[in-house]
Coordinates of C-alpha atoms in Angstrom, one line a residue:
Chain A
M1 CA -125.6 216.5 111.9
R2 CA -125.3 216.9 115.7
V3 CA -121.6 216.3 115.5
Y4 CA -121.3 218.8 112.6
L5 CA -123.0 221.5 114.5
T6 CA -121.0 220.9 117.7
L7 CA -117.8 221.1 115.8
L8 CA -118.9 224.2 113.8
R9 CA -119.7 226.0 117.1
R10 CA -116.3 225.1 118.4
E11 CA -114.7 226.3 115.1
L12 CA -116.5 229.6 115.2
A13 CA -115.6 230.1 118.8
S14 CA -112.0 229.4 118.1
H15 CA -112.1 232.2 115.4
F16 CA -114.0 234.7 117.5
V17 CA -112.6 234.1 121.0
S18 CA -109.0 234.5 120.0
P19 CA -107.0 237.6 119.5
T20 CA -105.9 236.4 116.1
G21 CA -109.4 236.6 114.9
Y22 CA -109.7 240.3 115.8
V23 CA -106.3 241.1 114.4
I24 CA -107.5 239.7 111.1
I25 CA -110.7 241.7 111.3
C26 CA -108.7 244.9 111.9
V27 CA -106.4 244.2 109.0
V28 CA -109.3 243.6 106.7
L29 CA -111.0 246.8 107.9
L30 CA -107.8 248.8 107.2
L31 CA -107.4 247.4 103.7
L32 CA -111.1 247.9 102.9
G33 CA -110.8 251.4 104.0
F34 CA -107.8 252.0 101.7
S35 CA -109.7 250.5 98.9
I36 CA -112.6 252.9 99.4
M37 CA -110.1 255.8 99.5
D38 CA -108.8 254.5 96.2
M39 CA -112.2 254.4 94.7
L40 CA -113.5 257.8 95.7
P41 CA -111.4 259.8 93.2
K42 CA -112.5 257.6 90.4
L43 CA -116.1 258.4 91.3
N44 CA -115.4 262.1 90.8
G45 CA -114.8 261.8 87.1
D46 CA -117.3 261.8 84.3
A47 CA -120.6 259.9 84.6
T48 CA -120.1 256.2 84.0
D49 CA -122.4 253.2 83.8
T50 CA -119.9 251.0 85.5
P51 CA -121.3 249.7 88.8
I52 CA -119.6 250.9 91.9
T53 CA -118.9 247.3 93.0
R54 CA -117.0 246.8 89.7
I55 CA -114.7 249.7 90.5
F56 CA -114.2 248.4 94.0
Y57 CA -113.2 245.0 92.8
A58 CA -110.7 246.4 90.4
T59 CA -108.7 248.0 93.3
V60 CA -105.5 246.2 94.2
Y61 CA -106.6 245.9 97.9
F62 CA -109.3 243.5 97.0
W63 CA -106.9 240.9 95.8
M64 CA -104.5 241.6 98.7
L65 CA -107.3 240.8 101.1
M66 CA -108.3 237.6 99.2
L67 CA -104.7 236.3 99.0
L68 CA -103.3 237.4 102.4
T69 CA -106.1 236.9 104.9
T70 CA -107.4 233.5 103.9
P71 CA -104.1 231.6 104.7
V72 CA -104.0 233.3 108.1
M73 CA -107.6 232.3 108.8
T74 CA -107.2 228.7 107.8
M75 CA -103.7 227.9 108.9
R76 CA -104.9 226.8 112.3
T77 CA -107.8 224.6 111.3
F78 CA -105.9 221.3 111.2
A79 CA -102.3 222.2 111.9
Q80 CA -102.9 223.5 115.4
E81 CA -105.0 220.5 116.5
K82 CA -102.3 218.2 115.2
F83 CA -99.6 220.2 117.0
T84 CA -101.3 220.3 120.4
G85 CA -102.6 216.7 120.1
T86 CA -106.3 217.5 120.3
F87 CA -106.6 216.0 116.8
E88 CA -106.0 212.7 118.5
T89 CA -108.8 213.2 121.1
L90 CA -111.1 214.5 118.3
M91 CA -110.5 211.5 115.9
T92 CA -110.9 208.9 118.7
T93 CA -114.5 210.1 119.3
P94 CA -117.2 208.6 117.0
V95 CA -117.0 211.4 114.4
S96 CA -116.7 211.0 110.7
D97 CA -113.8 212.5 108.7
T98 CA -116.3 214.2 106.4
E99 CA -118.0 216.0 109.3
V100 CA -114.7 217.2 110.7
V101 CA -113.5 218.6 107.3
L102 CA -116.9 220.2 106.5
A103 CA -117.1 221.8 110.0
K104 CA -113.6 223.3 109.8
F105 CA -114.2 224.5 106.2
S106 CA -117.6 226.1 106.9
G107 CA -116.4 227.7 110.2
A108 CA -113.5 229.4 108.4
L109 CA -115.8 230.5 105.5
M110 CA -118.3 232.0 107.9
F111 CA -115.5 233.9 109.7
F112 CA -114.2 235.0 106.3
M113 CA -117.7 236.4 105.3
V114 CA -118.0 238.2 108.6
T115 CA -114.7 240.1 107.9
W116 CA -116.2 241.4 104.6
L117 CA -119.3 242.9 106.2
P118 CA -117.9 246.4 106.5
L119 CA -117.9 246.6 102.7
G120 CA -121.6 246.7 102.8
G121 CA -121.5 249.5 105.3
Y122 CA -119.1 251.5 103.1
M123 CA -121.5 251.1 100.2
V124 CA -124.4 252.4 102.2
V125 CA -122.4 255.4 103.3
L126 CA -121.4 256.2 99.8
N127 CA -124.9 255.9 98.6
E128 CA -126.0 258.3 101.3
Y129 CA -123.6 261.1 100.3
T130 CA -123.8 260.9 96.6
N131 CA -126.4 262.7 94.5
Q132 CA -129.7 261.2 95.5
T133 CA -131.3 261.6 92.1
T134 CA -129.1 258.9 90.7
T135 CA -128.6 255.9 92.8
A136 CA -124.9 255.1 93.2
F137 CA -125.4 251.5 93.5
D138 CA -128.1 248.8 93.3
Y139 CA -128.3 246.6 96.4
R140 CA -128.7 243.7 94.1
T141 CA -125.3 244.2 92.6
L142 CA -123.9 244.4 96.1
L143 CA -125.5 241.1 97.0
C144 CA -124.2 239.6 93.9
T145 CA -120.7 240.9 94.7
Y146 CA -121.0 239.3 98.1
L147 CA -122.0 236.0 96.4
G148 CA -118.9 236.3 94.2
I149 CA -116.7 237.1 97.2
G150 CA -118.2 234.1 99.1
L151 CA -117.6 231.7 96.2
L152 CA -114.0 232.9 95.5
G153 CA -113.5 232.9 99.3
S154 CA -114.7 229.3 99.5
V155 CA -112.0 228.3 97.0
Y156 CA -109.3 230.0 99.0
V157 CA -110.6 228.7 102.3
A158 CA -110.8 225.1 101.0
L159 CA -107.3 225.5 99.7
G160 CA -106.2 226.8 103.1
C161 CA -107.8 223.8 104.9
F162 CA -106.0 221.5 102.5
A163 CA -102.7 223.1 103.2
S164 CA -103.4 223.0 107.0
A165 CA -104.3 219.3 106.9
L166 CA -100.9 218.5 105.3
T167 CA -98.8 219.7 108.3
R168 CA -98.4 220.1 112.0
S169 CA -96.9 223.6 111.6
Q170 CA -99.2 226.6 111.2
L171 CA -96.4 228.5 109.5
I172 CA -95.9 225.9 106.8
A173 CA -99.7 225.7 106.4
A174 CA -99.9 229.4 105.8
A175 CA -96.9 229.4 103.5
V176 CA -98.3 226.5 101.4
S177 CA -101.7 228.0 101.1
Y178 CA -100.3 231.4 100.3
G179 CA -98.0 229.9 97.6
L180 CA -100.8 227.8 96.1
G181 CA -103.3 230.7 96.2
L182 CA -100.8 233.1 94.5
T183 CA -100.1 230.5 91.8
I184 CA -103.8 230.1 91.0
F185 CA -104.2 233.9 91.0
L186 CA -101.2 234.4 88.7
L187 CA -102.4 231.7 86.3
S188 CA -105.6 233.7 86.1
L189 CA -103.7 236.6 84.7
R190 CA -101.6 234.4 82.4
S191 CA -103.7 235.3 79.3
L192 CA -102.9 239.0 79.7
V193 CA -99.5 239.1 81.4
P194 CA -96.6 239.4 80.4
V195 CA -97.9 239.7 76.9
P196 CA -101.5 239.2 75.8
M197 CA -102.0 235.7 74.3
A198 CA -103.9 234.8 71.2
G199 CA -105.6 231.7 69.9
W200 CA -106.6 228.7 72.0
Q201 CA -104.1 229.4 74.8
A202 CA -105.8 232.7 75.6
K203 CA -109.1 230.8 75.6
V204 CA -107.9 228.1 78.0
F205 CA -106.4 230.5 80.4
A206 CA -109.5 232.7 80.3
Y207 CA -111.6 229.6 81.3
I208 CA -109.6 228.9 84.4
S209 CA -109.2 232.5 85.4
L210 CA -110.5 233.5 88.8
T211 CA -110.6 237.1 87.9
E212 CA -112.6 236.7 84.7
H213 CA -115.3 234.7 86.6
L214 CA -115.5 237.2 89.4
E215 CA -116.0 240.1 87.1
D216 CA -119.4 238.9 86.1
F217 CA -120.5 238.9 89.7
S218 CA -119.4 242.5 90.3
R219 CA -121.5 243.5 87.4
G220 CA -124.5 241.8 88.9
I221 CA -124.5 238.8 86.6
I222 CA -125.0 235.3 88.0
D223 CA -123.8 232.9 85.4
T224 CA -124.1 229.2 86.1
S225 CA -120.7 228.5 84.5
N226 CA -119.1 230.8 87.1
L227 CA -121.0 229.0 89.9
V228 CA -119.9 225.6 88.6
F229 CA -116.3 226.9 88.2
Y230 CA -116.0 228.1 91.8
L231 CA -118.0 225.3 93.4
S232 CA -116.0 222.6 91.6
L233 CA -112.7 224.2 92.6
T234 CA -113.9 224.2 96.2
G235 CA -115.1 220.7 95.9
I236 CA -111.7 219.5 94.6
F237 CA -109.8 221.1 97.5
L238 CA -112.3 219.7 100.1
F239 CA -112.0 216.3 98.6
L240 CA -108.2 216.5 98.8
T241 CA -108.4 217.7 102.4
L242 CA -110.7 214.7 103.2
K243 CA -108.2 212.3 101.6
V244 CA -105.3 213.8 103.6
V245 CA -107.3 213.4 106.9
E246 CA -108.2 209.8 105.9
S247 CA -104.6 209.0 104.9
R248 CA -103.8 208.6 108.6
R249 CA -105.6 205.3 108.5
W250 CA -104.2 204.0 105.2
K251 CA -102.2 200.9 105.5
Chain B
M1 CA -113.0 193.1 126.3
I2 CA -109.8 193.5 124.3
E3 CA -108.4 190.8 122.1
V4 CA -105.1 191.4 120.4
V5 CA -103.8 188.7 118.1
N6 CA -100.4 188.9 116.4
L7 CA -100.4 192.7 116.3
T8 CA -97.5 194.2 114.4
K9 CA -96.9 197.9 113.7
R10 CA -94.1 199.0 111.5
Y11 CA -93.3 202.6 111.0
A12 CA -91.1 203.6 108.0
G13 CA -87.9 201.6 108.7
H14 CA -88.5 200.5 112.3
L15 CA -90.6 198.0 114.1
A16 CA -92.6 199.5 116.9
V17 CA -94.7 196.5 117.9
A18 CA -93.6 193.0 117.1
N19 CA -96.2 190.3 117.0
V20 CA -98.0 191.0 120.2
S21 CA -100.9 189.0 121.5
F22 CA -102.9 189.6 124.7
T23 CA -106.4 189.7 126.0
V24 CA -108.0 191.9 128.7
G25 CA -111.1 190.7 130.4
R26 CA -114.0 192.8 131.5
G27 CA -113.6 194.7 134.7
Q28 CA -109.8 194.4 134.9
I29 CA -107.4 197.2 135.5
V30 CA -104.5 196.4 133.3
G31 CA -101.1 198.2 133.3
L32 CA -99.0 198.3 130.2
L33 CA -95.5 198.6 131.7
G34 CA -92.4 199.4 129.7
P35 CA -89.7 201.9 129.2
N36 CA -90.0 204.8 126.8
G37 CA -90.1 203.7 123.3
A38 CA -91.4 200.2 124.1
G39 CA -94.4 200.6 121.9
K40 CA -97.0 201.3 124.7
S41 CA -98.4 204.4 123.0
T42 CA -98.5 202.8 119.6
I43 CA -100.6 199.9 121.0
L44 CA -103.0 202.3 122.7
R45 CA -103.3 204.4 119.6
I46 CA -104.2 201.3 117.6
L47 CA -106.7 200.2 120.2
S48 CA -108.4 203.7 120.0
C49 CA -108.6 203.5 116.2
F50 CA -106.2 206.4 115.7
L51 CA -103.6 204.4 113.8
P52 CA -104.0 201.3 111.7
A53 CA -102.1 198.1 112.5
T54 CA -99.6 196.8 109.9
T55 CA -100.8 193.2 110.5
G56 CA -102.8 191.4 113.1
T57 CA -106.3 191.8 114.4
V58 CA -107.5 193.9 117.3
R59 CA -111.0 193.6 118.7
V60 CA -112.6 195.8 121.4
G61 CA -115.8 194.4 122.8
G62 CA -116.0 192.1 119.8
F63 CA -115.7 194.8 117.2
D64 CA -112.7 195.1 114.9
V65 CA -110.8 198.4 115.4
F66 CA -110.2 198.7 111.7
S67 CA -113.6 197.8 110.1
D68 CA -116.0 198.7 112.9
T69 CA -114.3 202.0 113.9
D70 CA -117.4 203.8 115.0
E71 CA -118.7 201.0 117.2
V72 CA -115.2 200.7 118.9
R73 CA -114.9 204.5 119.3
R74 CA -118.3 204.6 121.0
R75 CA -117.2 202.1 123.6
I76 CA -113.9 203.6 124.6
G77 CA -112.8 206.7 126.5
Y78 CA -109.2 207.5 125.5
M79 CA -106.8 209.9 127.1
P80 CA -103.7 210.3 124.9
E81 CA -100.2 210.9 126.2
N82 CA -99.6 214.4 127.6
N83 CA -103.4 214.9 127.8
P84 CA -104.1 217.4 125.0
L85 CA -107.0 219.7 125.8
H86 CA -108.4 222.8 124.2
L87 CA -106.7 225.3 126.5
D88 CA -108.9 228.2 125.4
M89 CA -112.1 226.6 126.6
R90 CA -113.7 226.5 130.1
V91 CA -113.9 223.3 132.0
R92 CA -117.7 222.7 131.8
E93 CA -117.8 224.0 128.3
Y94 CA -115.1 221.6 127.2
L95 CA -116.7 218.6 128.8
K96 CA -120.0 219.4 127.3
F97 CA -118.4 219.8 123.9
R98 CA -116.8 216.4 124.3
A99 CA -120.0 214.8 125.5
R100 CA -121.9 216.1 122.5
L101 CA -119.2 214.8 120.1
K102 CA -119.5 211.4 121.8
G103 CA -123.1 211.3 120.9
L104 CA -124.9 212.3 124.1
S105 CA -128.1 214.3 123.8
L106 CA -128.2 217.8 125.3
A107 CA -130.0 216.8 128.5
A108 CA -127.9 213.7 128.9
S109 CA -124.7 215.6 128.4
R110 CA -125.6 218.2 131.0
E111 CA -126.3 215.5 133.5
R112 CA -123.2 213.4 132.7
V113 CA -121.0 216.4 132.8
A114 CA -122.3 217.3 136.3
T115 CA -121.7 213.7 137.4
V116 CA -118.1 213.4 136.1
M117 CA -117.2 216.9 137.4
E118 CA -118.4 215.7 140.8
M119 CA -116.4 212.4 140.5
C120 CA -113.2 214.2 139.4
S121 CA -113.6 217.0 142.0
L122 CA -113.8 219.6 139.2
T123 CA -116.9 221.4 140.5
E124 CA -114.9 224.3 142.0
V125 CA -113.2 225.1 138.7
D126 CA -116.1 224.6 136.3
R127 CA -116.0 228.2 135.0
R128 CA -112.2 228.4 134.8
I129 CA -110.3 228.4 131.5
I130 CA -108.4 225.1 131.1
G131 CA -105.2 226.9 130.1
Q132 CA -105.0 228.5 133.5
L133 CA -105.5 225.4 135.5
S134 CA -102.7 223.4 137.3
K135 CA -101.5 220.2 135.8
G136 CA -103.4 218.2 138.4
F137 CA -106.7 219.8 137.5
R138 CA -105.9 219.4 133.8
Q139 CA -105.2 215.7 134.3
R140 CA -108.6 215.4 136.0
V141 CA -110.3 217.2 133.1
G142 CA -108.7 214.7 130.8
L143 CA -110.0 211.8 132.9
A144 CA -113.4 213.4 133.2
D145 CA -113.5 213.6 129.4
A146 CA -112.5 210.0 129.0
L147 CA -115.4 208.8 131.1
V148 CA -118.1 211.3 130.3
H149 CA -119.9 209.0 127.9
E150 CA -119.7 206.0 130.3
P151 CA -117.4 203.9 128.1
E152 CA -117.0 200.2 128.7
L153 CA -113.2 200.6 128.3
I154 CA -111.1 203.4 129.4
I155 CA -107.6 203.8 127.8
L156 CA -105.2 206.1 129.6
D157 CA -101.7 206.8 128.2
E158 CA -99.4 207.8 131.0
P159 CA -102.1 209.2 133.2
T160 CA -99.9 210.3 136.1
I161 CA -97.0 211.8 134.3
G162 CA -95.8 215.1 135.7
L163 CA -98.0 215.2 138.8
D164 CA -96.9 216.0 142.3
P165 CA -97.2 213.4 145.0
N166 CA -100.6 214.6 146.3
Q167 CA -102.1 214.8 142.8
L168 CA -100.6 211.5 142.0
R169 CA -102.3 209.9 145.0
S170 CA -105.7 211.4 144.1
V171 CA -105.5 210.4 140.5
R172 CA -104.5 206.9 141.4
Q173 CA -107.4 206.7 143.9
L174 CA -109.7 207.9 141.1
I175 CA -108.5 205.3 138.7
K176 CA -109.0 202.6 141.3
E177 CA -112.6 203.8 141.9
L178 CA -113.2 203.8 138.2
G179 CA -112.0 200.2 138.0
R180 CA -115.0 199.0 139.9
K181 CA -117.3 199.9 137.0
H182 CA -115.1 200.1 133.9
T183 CA -112.4 198.1 132.3
I184 CA -109.2 200.1 132.3
L185 CA -106.0 199.8 130.3
L186 CA -103.3 202.3 131.3
S187 CA -99.7 202.6 130.3
T188 CA -96.8 203.7 132.5
H189 CA -93.1 203.4 132.9
I190 CA -93.3 203.6 136.7
L191 CA -93.2 200.3 138.5
P192 CA -94.9 201.3 141.8
E193 CA -97.7 202.8 139.7
V194 CA -98.6 199.4 138.4
E195 CA -98.3 197.8 141.8
A196 CA -100.6 200.5 143.3
T197 CA -103.4 200.5 140.8
C198 CA -103.5 197.5 138.5
S199 CA -104.9 194.0 138.8
H200 CA -103.0 192.7 135.8
V201 CA -99.7 193.7 134.3
L202 CA -98.3 193.4 130.8
I203 CA -94.6 194.1 130.5
L204 CA -93.5 195.4 127.2
H205 CA -90.0 195.8 126.0
Q206 CA -88.8 196.7 122.5
G207 CA -92.2 196.0 121.0
R208 CA -92.6 192.6 122.5
I209 CA -94.5 191.3 125.6
L210 CA -92.1 189.9 128.1
A211 CA -94.5 189.0 130.9
S212 CA -98.2 189.1 131.5
D213 CA -99.8 188.0 134.7
R214 CA -101.8 189.1 137.7
T215 CA -100.0 191.8 139.6
E216 CA -99.6 189.8 142.8
N217 CA -98.1 186.8 140.9
L218 CA -95.5 189.1 139.3
Q219 CA -94.9 190.8 142.6
R220 CA -94.1 187.4 144.2
N221 CA -91.9 186.3 141.4
I222 CA -90.2 189.4 140.2
F223 CA -91.0 192.6 141.9
Q224 CA -90.6 191.6 145.6
S225 CA -87.5 189.5 145.5
G226 CA -85.3 192.5 145.7
P227 CA -82.0 192.5 147.6
A228 CA -81.9 192.8 151.4
I229 CA -80.3 195.9 152.8
A230 CA -78.9 196.0 156.3
E231 CA -77.0 198.7 158.2
L232 CA -74.5 197.1 160.7
T233 CA -71.5 198.3 162.7
G234 CA -68.3 196.5 162.1
S235 CA -65.3 196.4 159.8
T236 CA -65.7 196.0 156.1
T237 CA -63.3 193.1 155.8
A238 CA -65.0 191.2 158.6
F239 CA -68.4 191.6 156.8
Q240 CA -66.9 190.7 153.5
E241 CA -65.3 187.5 154.8
F242 CA -68.4 186.5 156.6
F243 CA -71.0 187.0 154.0
S244 CA -69.1 185.8 151.0
V245 CA -68.8 182.3 152.5
Q246 CA -72.5 182.0 153.4
P247 CA -74.1 179.6 151.0
E248 CA -77.4 181.5 151.0
V249 CA -75.8 184.8 149.8
E250 CA -75.2 185.3 146.1
T251 CA -73.7 188.8 146.0
V252 CA -72.4 191.3 148.6
D253 CA -72.0 195.0 148.3
I254 CA -70.7 197.0 151.2
V255 CA -70.7 200.8 151.4
A256 CA -69.4 202.8 154.4
T257 CA -71.9 205.4 155.7
D258 CA -71.6 207.7 158.7
G259 CA -69.3 206.7 161.5
D260 CA -68.8 203.0 161.8
W261 CA -72.0 202.1 160.0
K262 CA -71.9 200.0 156.9
R263 CA -74.7 199.7 154.4
I264 CA -74.7 196.1 153.1
T265 CA -76.7 195.0 150.1
L266 CA -77.1 191.3 149.8
T267 CA -78.9 189.2 147.2
G268 CA -80.1 185.8 148.1
R269 CA -79.6 182.7 146.0
D270 CA -82.7 181.8 143.9
G271 CA -84.5 184.9 145.1
L272 CA -84.3 183.9 148.8
D273 CA -85.4 186.6 151.2
L274 CA -82.4 187.0 153.4
R275 CA -83.9 189.4 156.0
P276 CA -84.6 186.8 158.8
L277 CA -81.2 185.3 158.3
I278 CA -79.5 188.7 158.6
H279 CA -81.2 189.3 161.8
Y280 CA -80.1 185.9 163.1
W281 CA -76.5 186.4 162.0
A282 CA -76.4 189.9 163.6
C283 CA -77.6 188.5 166.9
E284 CA -75.2 185.6 166.7
K285 CA -72.2 187.8 166.0
G286 CA -73.3 190.7 168.2
W287 CA -73.3 193.3 165.4
P288 CA -75.4 196.3 166.2
L289 CA -78.2 196.5 163.6
R290 CA -80.0 199.8 163.0
E291 CA -81.9 199.1 159.7
L292 CA -83.1 196.1 157.9
T293 CA -85.1 196.5 154.8
H294 CA -85.4 195.1 151.3
G295 CA -84.6 197.1 148.2
R296 CA -87.3 197.3 145.6
H297 CA -86.6 196.4 142.1
T298 CA -86.4 199.1 139.6
L299 CA -87.9 198.7 136.2
E300 CA -84.5 198.0 134.8
D301 CA -83.9 195.2 137.3
V302 CA -87.2 193.6 136.2
F303 CA -86.2 193.8 132.6
V304 CA -82.8 192.4 133.3
K305 CA -84.3 189.6 135.3
I306 CA -86.9 188.7 132.7
T307 CA -84.6 188.9 129.7
R308 CA -82.0 186.8 131.6
T309 CA -84.5 184.1 132.3
E310 CA -85.7 184.1 128.7
K311 CA -82.1 183.6 127.5
E312 CA -81.6 180.7 129.9
E313 CA -84.7 179.0 128.6

């Protein structure tokens, strides 16, 4: 535990004490702003019972953020340490591979969640300036959306850590995690695009669809099947990362 | 302290370390000497549990580096080649981070960091960012890191590479001081380095150990018996005629320098030190003598010498 916390502190520092971290935060801020601008006209229409968070999530910027920022956040985790050689000094101290993987994963995930904080601010502002008699949003749906973003984010962060563990080059790490992430995202749309599917295929693709599962969260529904889906995907990628880190000592 | 038995490491398609065995006793400073690509770093990486051996057993302090990894890692302080550091951290912050990773409690890490910073003369730069420090300071940060948890064994891979002469001297001095309390294994490809710091030497070439002995023994047998070099005045032909018939002289090499002076390099038969004889000859013949010294062996000479004797055997 002591080792985990020491490493986690170091990971957080490496995200927040570097210019890259703030560039990412700025980009996220910009895209979130666009996405609010995109939402506002939709709110001007007729009364709807769709939660505001549901509308937000349907904007294209949301997915851009998810797909574009996570590879940049996670590309450094292992690749940079391998490139500079500090991975060697790290692994020759009495730390376990699991602690290293978990610390890097949770450090990146925490940074990821911090970049999403402005979303809450936007929602509060919106609530302030809409008609006070009808509440524009329920804070519980917002929390639920955050839970969904966190879970989806953990899948992408774990995937990014896995890609980073594979290589010494941050560029390759980012490219691999971007490619894999995009593939998983496109598979999620497979049941609808290019033509809507029918029968068992539609059902299978709907089950593995990231978007389908996230939709429930934005409506304020916490379904255990969604939790299990995201957590198990995260688990798979973390397990793969651990195996890659361990593979250094395979004979 | 270290026991290596029949260690072999094979990378895809090439043999880096071939059936090496050696032991290092407690309190020794051992130099692993060899040219680039001899397998020095590979051996050190295996000892520090970073890489697995293909075959063979390696024990550090009685623990196997493959199965008792944690026990071994607790006992060693390892500084890899090129001394990688987190360049964005400050000196004290980095050392504390490392001390905590190596299992020291908060209070103990604060105390040990202060001690090692004192030992490595880092106190004046404790708040500086490592990336802004000179190479000499960085090297000392690496050393401080290697000994922050008071390891029984310190492993240093090319600790003096890229240092200027002053830094070199201070780092060597530091290593010698550390040798009083710790066992040290260091690798280098510089011969004088070993002579200056190590009590024992292992000479490694193409993944095999060619020689292993106390430094002074090797010095007597291999390092010291270099050629004698004299600067005399006279004609080249006269020197050539005279020296080539002396039974004690094996090879002669004469190079003209400034004026009438000739620089003559002589190797003695069976490693004989020719310097007293040269003085005698110069007096006898009345040749003015302005320099008499002995050329030191370069690393290549040592290898040539050892490989040659091996072939003869």
